[in-house]
Amino acid sequence: MENFSAIEGVVALLILSGASFALIGSIGLIRLPDFYMRLHGPAKATTLGVGGVLLASMLFFSTRGDGISLHELLVTLFLFITAPVSAHIVAKAALHIKLPYIERTRGKPWQ
Amino acid sequence: MNRSTPTQPADKRHLQAARSARRWLPHPALSAFMWVLWLLMVNEFSAGHIVLGAILAWLIPFLTHSFWPEATTLRKPLLATRFVLLVLWDIVVANVILALRVLGPMKKLQPAFMTLPLDIKEDFTITLLASTISLTPGTVSADLSADRSALLIHVLHVDDIDASVTELKQRYETPLKEIFECS
Amino acid sequence: MLMTIIPLAMLMVSVAIALNLWRLAMGPSLPDRILALDTMYVNAIALLILYGIYQGSPLYFEAALLIAVMGFVGTVALSKYLLRGDIIE
């Protein structure tokens, strides 16, 4: 019983931190002033948030006694591969249509 | 047709055996990856699925091998494991830092575009580097120059651009170069 | 304990999706909207997985996997449209 509640605690911690990161990523999407800065929220925070929730799900279903459950790993892997790719291609599209960035940005994108 | 006559020297026979193994199993790493993916997807580790997964993992790369780019060889598996662990740790750190910046005052952020000159040449390695940069502290890779010699990176907050570029090169590009390309 | 934590986490993710919807409606530019959609599908996966844990059923996983695949393809197709004015060349 002692052992089980420790696992439950870890699952709860993973779920809470995952949900917080997802929320922070979306707050970033609203608060940050220009498009290129907004890109940082989804590319990192949201991905890690979902990663945490999926890890929690993996732990939860594996310790229920129906054998181990690893297929959540598949979604995590897929998200971690695709998130940088989609961030890159959206950034490329934004650069292509010459989306403005705030003035205090140092450095210039290539022409 | 691969039967070698006994008069051939041993090393030549070896080479031929390697070439025929390459023809029958064009992408060993891809096959292994697909096998693991199949087992994860059905979420069942019974004998039937292990065999079916192995057949699919062999058959699909074999039938589609002309579409795949030339495989890159993993030179240093130990260093690769260390690199993956380093990146995973950096992702967690990156997110805590990002969370503090997003929730903190916006006025203090100093975003910048910076150019990272590339030493690595192969497509696969450049892709890995760009993805790593996007997932780790405060940086997102935004564009690759047409001649594949530089990456354009957007940073959420940076004090010293040159130091930051040097650190990125040291931390991620050098190990990647060692793992996949001869240096 | 979990049965009180999970609804809380689901509430947080729902707020996140509402914020994404706001960005989707506000814009101001097309890449912003693509980004908002991209974030929204990732959050939807989190919500679905949380619901799966809450119900104690692994059935919702397949839906999450499908959303992940389709969402990625959608993001790439929309960006590609901006880049080239065409999706399939």
Short mmCIF file of N, CA and C in Angstrom, two decimals, chain C residues 3-88:
data_model
loop_
_atom_site.label_atom_id
_atom_site.label_comp_id
_atom_site.label_asym_id
_atom_site.label_seq_id
_atom_site.Cartn_x
_atom_site.Cartn_y
_atom_site.Cartn_z
N MET C 3 -7.74 11.54 -8.08
CA MET C 3 -9.05 11.93 -8.60
C MET C 3 -9.36 13.40 -8.34
N THR C 4 -8.57 14.05 -7.48
CA THR C 4 -8.75 15.51 -7.34
C THR C 4 -7.72 16.26 -8.17
N ILE C 5 -6.53 15.63 -8.36
CA ILE C 5 -5.46 16.28 -9.13
C ILE C 5 -5.84 16.36 -10.60
N ILE C 6 -6.39 15.26 -11.13
CA ILE C 6 -6.63 15.22 -12.57
C ILE C 6 -7.63 16.27 -13.05
N PRO C 7 -8.80 16.45 -12.36
CA PRO C 7 -9.69 17.52 -12.82
C PRO C 7 -9.02 18.90 -12.78
N LEU C 8 -8.16 19.11 -11.77
CA LEU C 8 -7.42 20.37 -11.69
C LEU C 8 -6.52 20.56 -12.92
N ALA C 9 -5.78 19.48 -13.24
CA ALA C 9 -4.89 19.54 -14.40
C ALA C 9 -5.71 19.74 -15.69
N MET C 10 -6.88 19.07 -15.76
CA MET C 10 -7.72 19.23 -16.95
C MET C 10 -8.21 20.66 -17.07
N LEU C 11 -8.50 21.27 -15.92
CA LEU C 11 -8.92 22.68 -15.94
C LEU C 11 -7.79 23.55 -16.49
N MET C 12 -6.54 23.28 -16.03
CA MET C 12 -5.41 24.09 -16.50
C MET C 12 -5.24 23.96 -18.01
N VAL C 13 -5.33 22.70 -18.50
CA VAL C 13 -5.15 22.49 -19.94
C VAL C 13 -6.29 23.14 -20.71
N SER C 14 -7.50 23.11 -20.13
CA SER C 14 -8.64 23.74 -20.82
C SER C 14 -8.44 25.25 -20.93
N VAL C 15 -7.93 25.85 -19.84
CA VAL C 15 -7.62 27.29 -19.90
C VAL C 15 -6.60 27.56 -20.99
N ALA C 16 -5.59 26.66 -21.07
CA ALA C 16 -4.57 26.81 -22.11
C ALA C 16 -5.20 26.78 -23.50
N ILE C 17 -6.16 25.85 -23.71
CA ILE C 17 -6.81 25.76 -25.02
C ILE C 17 -7.63 27.01 -25.29
N ALA C 18 -8.28 27.55 -24.23
CA ALA C 18 -9.05 28.78 -24.41
C ALA C 18 -8.14 29.93 -24.83
N LEU C 19 -6.95 30.01 -24.21
CA LEU C 19 -5.98 31.05 -24.59
C LEU C 19 -5.56 30.89 -26.05
N ASN C 20 -5.35 29.61 -26.45
CA ASN C 20 -4.98 29.36 -27.85
C ASN C 20 -6.07 29.82 -28.80
N LEU C 21 -7.33 29.57 -28.38
CA LEU C 21 -8.47 29.99 -29.22
C LEU C 21 -8.48 31.50 -29.37
N TRP C 22 -8.14 32.18 -28.27
CA TRP C 22 -8.09 33.64 -28.30
C TRP C 22 -7.05 34.11 -29.32
N ARG C 23 -5.86 33.47 -29.26
CA ARG C 23 -4.80 33.85 -30.22
C ARG C 23 -5.24 33.51 -31.64
N LEU C 24 -5.96 32.40 -31.77
CA LEU C 24 -6.43 31.99 -33.10
C LEU C 24 -7.38 33.04 -33.66
N ALA C 25 -8.24 33.60 -32.80
CA ALA C 25 -9.21 34.59 -33.27
C ALA C 25 -8.54 35.93 -33.50
N MET C 26 -7.58 36.30 -32.61
CA MET C 26 -6.96 37.62 -32.70
C MET C 26 -5.99 37.75 -33.86
N GLY C 27 -5.33 36.68 -34.19
CA GLY C 27 -4.30 36.76 -35.22
C GLY C 27 -3.02 37.32 -34.64
N PRO C 28 -2.41 38.42 -35.08
CA PRO C 28 -2.86 39.25 -36.18
C PRO C 28 -2.46 38.73 -37.56
N SER C 29 -1.51 37.81 -37.64
CA SER C 29 -1.08 37.37 -38.97
C SER C 29 -1.37 35.88 -39.14
N LEU C 30 -1.23 35.40 -40.35
CA LEU C 30 -1.53 34.00 -40.63
C LEU C 30 -0.59 33.03 -39.89
N PRO C 31 0.74 33.28 -39.87
CA PRO C 31 1.60 32.38 -39.09
C PRO C 31 1.20 32.29 -37.62
N ASP C 32 0.71 33.41 -37.05
CA ASP C 32 0.23 33.37 -35.67
C ASP C 32 -0.90 32.37 -35.52
N ARG C 33 -1.79 32.39 -36.49
CA ARG C 33 -2.95 31.48 -36.42
C ARG C 33 -2.50 30.04 -36.57
N ILE C 34 -1.54 29.80 -37.48
CA ILE C 34 -1.03 28.44 -37.64
C ILE C 34 -0.42 27.97 -36.33
N LEU C 35 0.36 28.85 -35.71
CA LEU C 35 1.02 28.52 -34.45
C LEU C 35 -0.01 28.20 -33.37
N ALA C 36 -1.10 29.01 -33.33
CA ALA C 36 -2.14 28.78 -32.33
C ALA C 36 -2.79 27.41 -32.55
N LEU C 37 -3.06 27.06 -33.80
CA LEU C 37 -3.64 25.74 -34.10
C LEU C 37 -2.70 24.62 -33.67
N ASP C 38 -1.42 24.82 -33.97
CA ASP C 38 -0.39 23.83 -33.63
C ASP C 38 -0.38 23.58 -32.13
N THR C 39 -0.37 24.68 -31.36
CA THR C 39 -0.37 24.54 -29.91
C THR C 39 -1.65 23.89 -29.43
N MET C 40 -2.76 24.23 -30.09
CA MET C 40 -4.04 23.71 -29.66
C MET C 40 -4.12 22.20 -29.81
N TYR C 41 -3.58 21.67 -30.91
CA TYR C 41 -3.68 20.21 -31.03
C TYR C 41 -2.80 19.50 -30.02
N VAL C 42 -1.64 20.09 -29.71
CA VAL C 42 -0.79 19.46 -28.69
C VAL C 42 -1.50 19.47 -27.33
N ASN C 43 -2.16 20.61 -27.02
CA ASN C 43 -2.91 20.67 -25.77
C ASN C 43 -4.08 19.69 -25.77
N ALA C 44 -4.71 19.51 -26.94
CA ALA C 44 -5.82 18.57 -27.03
C ALA C 44 -5.34 17.15 -26.71
N ILE C 45 -4.13 16.81 -27.15
CA ILE C 45 -3.58 15.49 -26.82
C ILE C 45 -3.45 15.35 -25.30
N ALA C 46 -2.92 16.41 -24.66
CA ALA C 46 -2.76 16.36 -23.20
C ALA C 46 -4.11 16.15 -22.52
N LEU C 47 -5.12 16.89 -22.99
CA LEU C 47 -6.46 16.78 -22.40
C LEU C 47 -7.02 15.37 -22.54
N LEU C 48 -6.83 14.81 -23.74
CA LEU C 48 -7.35 13.47 -24.02
C LEU C 48 -6.67 12.42 -23.15
N ILE C 49 -5.35 12.53 -23.01
CA ILE C 49 -4.61 11.56 -22.19
C ILE C 49 -5.05 11.68 -20.73
N LEU C 50 -5.22 12.92 -20.27
CA LEU C 50 -5.68 13.13 -18.89
C LEU C 50 -7.05 12.49 -18.68
N TYR C 51 -7.94 12.66 -19.64
CA TYR C 51 -9.26 12.06 -19.54
C TYR C 51 -9.15 10.53 -19.50
N GLY C 52 -8.22 10.00 -20.29
CA GLY C 52 -7.98 8.56 -20.30
C GLY C 52 -7.55 8.05 -18.93
N ILE C 53 -6.65 8.79 -18.27
CA ILE C 53 -6.22 8.38 -16.92
C ILE C 53 -7.40 8.48 -15.96
N TYR C 54 -8.18 9.54 -16.10
CA TYR C 54 -9.32 9.77 -15.21
C TYR C 54 -10.32 8.62 -15.31
N GLN C 55 -10.56 8.18 -16.54
CA GLN C 55 -11.51 7.09 -16.75
C GLN C 55 -10.87 5.72 -16.51
N GLY C 56 -9.55 5.69 -16.38
CA GLY C 56 -8.85 4.43 -16.21
C GLY C 56 -8.92 3.55 -17.44
N SER C 57 -9.06 4.18 -18.63
CA SER C 57 -9.17 3.38 -19.84
C SER C 57 -8.11 3.80 -20.84
N PRO C 58 -7.35 2.84 -21.36
CA PRO C 58 -6.30 3.18 -22.32
C PRO C 58 -6.82 3.39 -23.75
N LEU C 59 -8.16 3.38 -23.91
CA LEU C 59 -8.74 3.47 -25.25
C LEU C 59 -8.46 4.79 -25.94
N TYR C 60 -8.36 5.87 -25.14
CA TYR C 60 -8.24 7.19 -25.73
C TYR C 60 -6.89 7.43 -26.39
N PHE C 61 -5.96 6.51 -26.10
CA PHE C 61 -4.62 6.68 -26.63
C PHE C 61 -4.59 6.73 -28.16
N GLU C 62 -5.39 5.86 -28.80
CA GLU C 62 -5.37 5.81 -30.27
C GLU C 62 -5.79 7.15 -30.86
N ALA C 63 -6.81 7.76 -30.24
CA ALA C 63 -7.27 9.06 -30.72
C ALA C 63 -6.15 10.10 -30.58
N ALA C 64 -5.42 10.03 -29.45
CA ALA C 64 -4.32 10.98 -29.24
C ALA C 64 -3.26 10.81 -30.32
N LEU C 65 -2.96 9.56 -30.64
CA LEU C 65 -1.94 9.30 -31.67
C LEU C 65 -2.39 9.88 -33.01
N LEU C 66 -3.68 9.68 -33.33
CA LEU C 66 -4.20 10.20 -34.60
C LEU C 66 -4.13 11.72 -34.65
N ILE C 67 -4.50 12.36 -33.51
CA ILE C 67 -4.44 13.82 -33.48
C ILE C 67 -3.00 14.29 -33.70
N ALA C 68 -2.04 13.60 -33.07
CA ALA C 68 -0.64 13.98 -33.21
C ALA C 68 -0.22 13.93 -34.67
N VAL C 69 -0.56 12.82 -35.36
CA VAL C 69 -0.14 12.67 -36.76
C VAL C 69 -0.82 13.71 -37.65
N MET C 70 -2.16 13.81 -37.50
CA MET C 70 -2.91 14.73 -38.36
C MET C 70 -2.53 16.18 -38.11
N GLY C 71 -2.33 16.52 -36.83
CA GLY C 71 -1.97 17.90 -36.50
C GLY C 71 -0.66 18.31 -37.13
N PHE C 72 0.31 17.41 -37.08
CA PHE C 72 1.61 17.73 -37.68
C PHE C 72 1.48 17.95 -39.18
N VAL C 73 0.74 17.03 -39.83
CA VAL C 73 0.57 17.17 -41.28
C VAL C 73 -0.14 18.49 -41.61
N GLY C 74 -1.16 18.83 -40.79
CA GLY C 74 -1.88 20.08 -41.02
C GLY C 74 -0.99 21.30 -40.91
N THR C 75 -0.16 21.33 -39.86
CA THR C 75 0.75 22.47 -39.67
C THR C 75 1.70 22.61 -40.85
N VAL C 76 2.27 21.47 -41.26
CA VAL C 76 3.23 21.53 -42.36
C VAL C 76 2.53 21.97 -43.65
N ALA C 77 1.31 21.47 -43.89
CA ALA C 77 0.60 21.83 -45.13
C ALA C 77 0.29 23.32 -45.15
N LEU C 78 -0.17 23.87 -44.01
CA LEU C 78 -0.50 25.29 -43.97
C LEU C 78 0.74 26.15 -44.18
N SER C 79 1.86 25.78 -43.53
CA SER C 79 3.09 26.56 -43.69
C SER C 79 3.59 26.48 -45.12
N LYS C 80 3.47 25.29 -45.68
CA LYS C 80 3.91 25.08 -47.05
C LYS C 80 3.10 25.98 -48.01
N TYR C 81 1.82 26.11 -47.69
CA TYR C 81 0.97 26.97 -48.51
C TYR C 81 1.48 28.41 -48.46
N LEU C 82 1.88 28.86 -47.27
CA LEU C 82 2.41 30.22 -47.14
C LEU C 82 3.73 30.38 -47.88
N LEU C 83 4.54 29.32 -47.83
CA LEU C 83 5.87 29.39 -48.43
C LEU C 83 5.80 29.40 -49.95
N ARG C 84 4.91 28.57 -50.50
CA ARG C 84 4.94 28.37 -51.95
C ARG C 84 3.67 28.80 -52.65
N GLY C 85 2.60 29.06 -51.87
CA GLY C 85 1.32 29.36 -52.49
C GLY C 85 0.67 28.13 -53.07
N ASP C 86 1.17 26.97 -52.65
CA ASP C 86 0.69 25.71 -53.21
C ASP C 86 1.07 24.62 -52.23
N ILE C 87 0.22 23.60 -52.07
CA ILE C 87 0.58 22.56 -51.10
C ILE C 87 1.31 21.41 -51.77
N ILE C 88 0.75 20.95 -52.87
CA ILE C 88 1.40 19.86 -53.59
C ILE C 88 1.98 20.41 -54.87
#
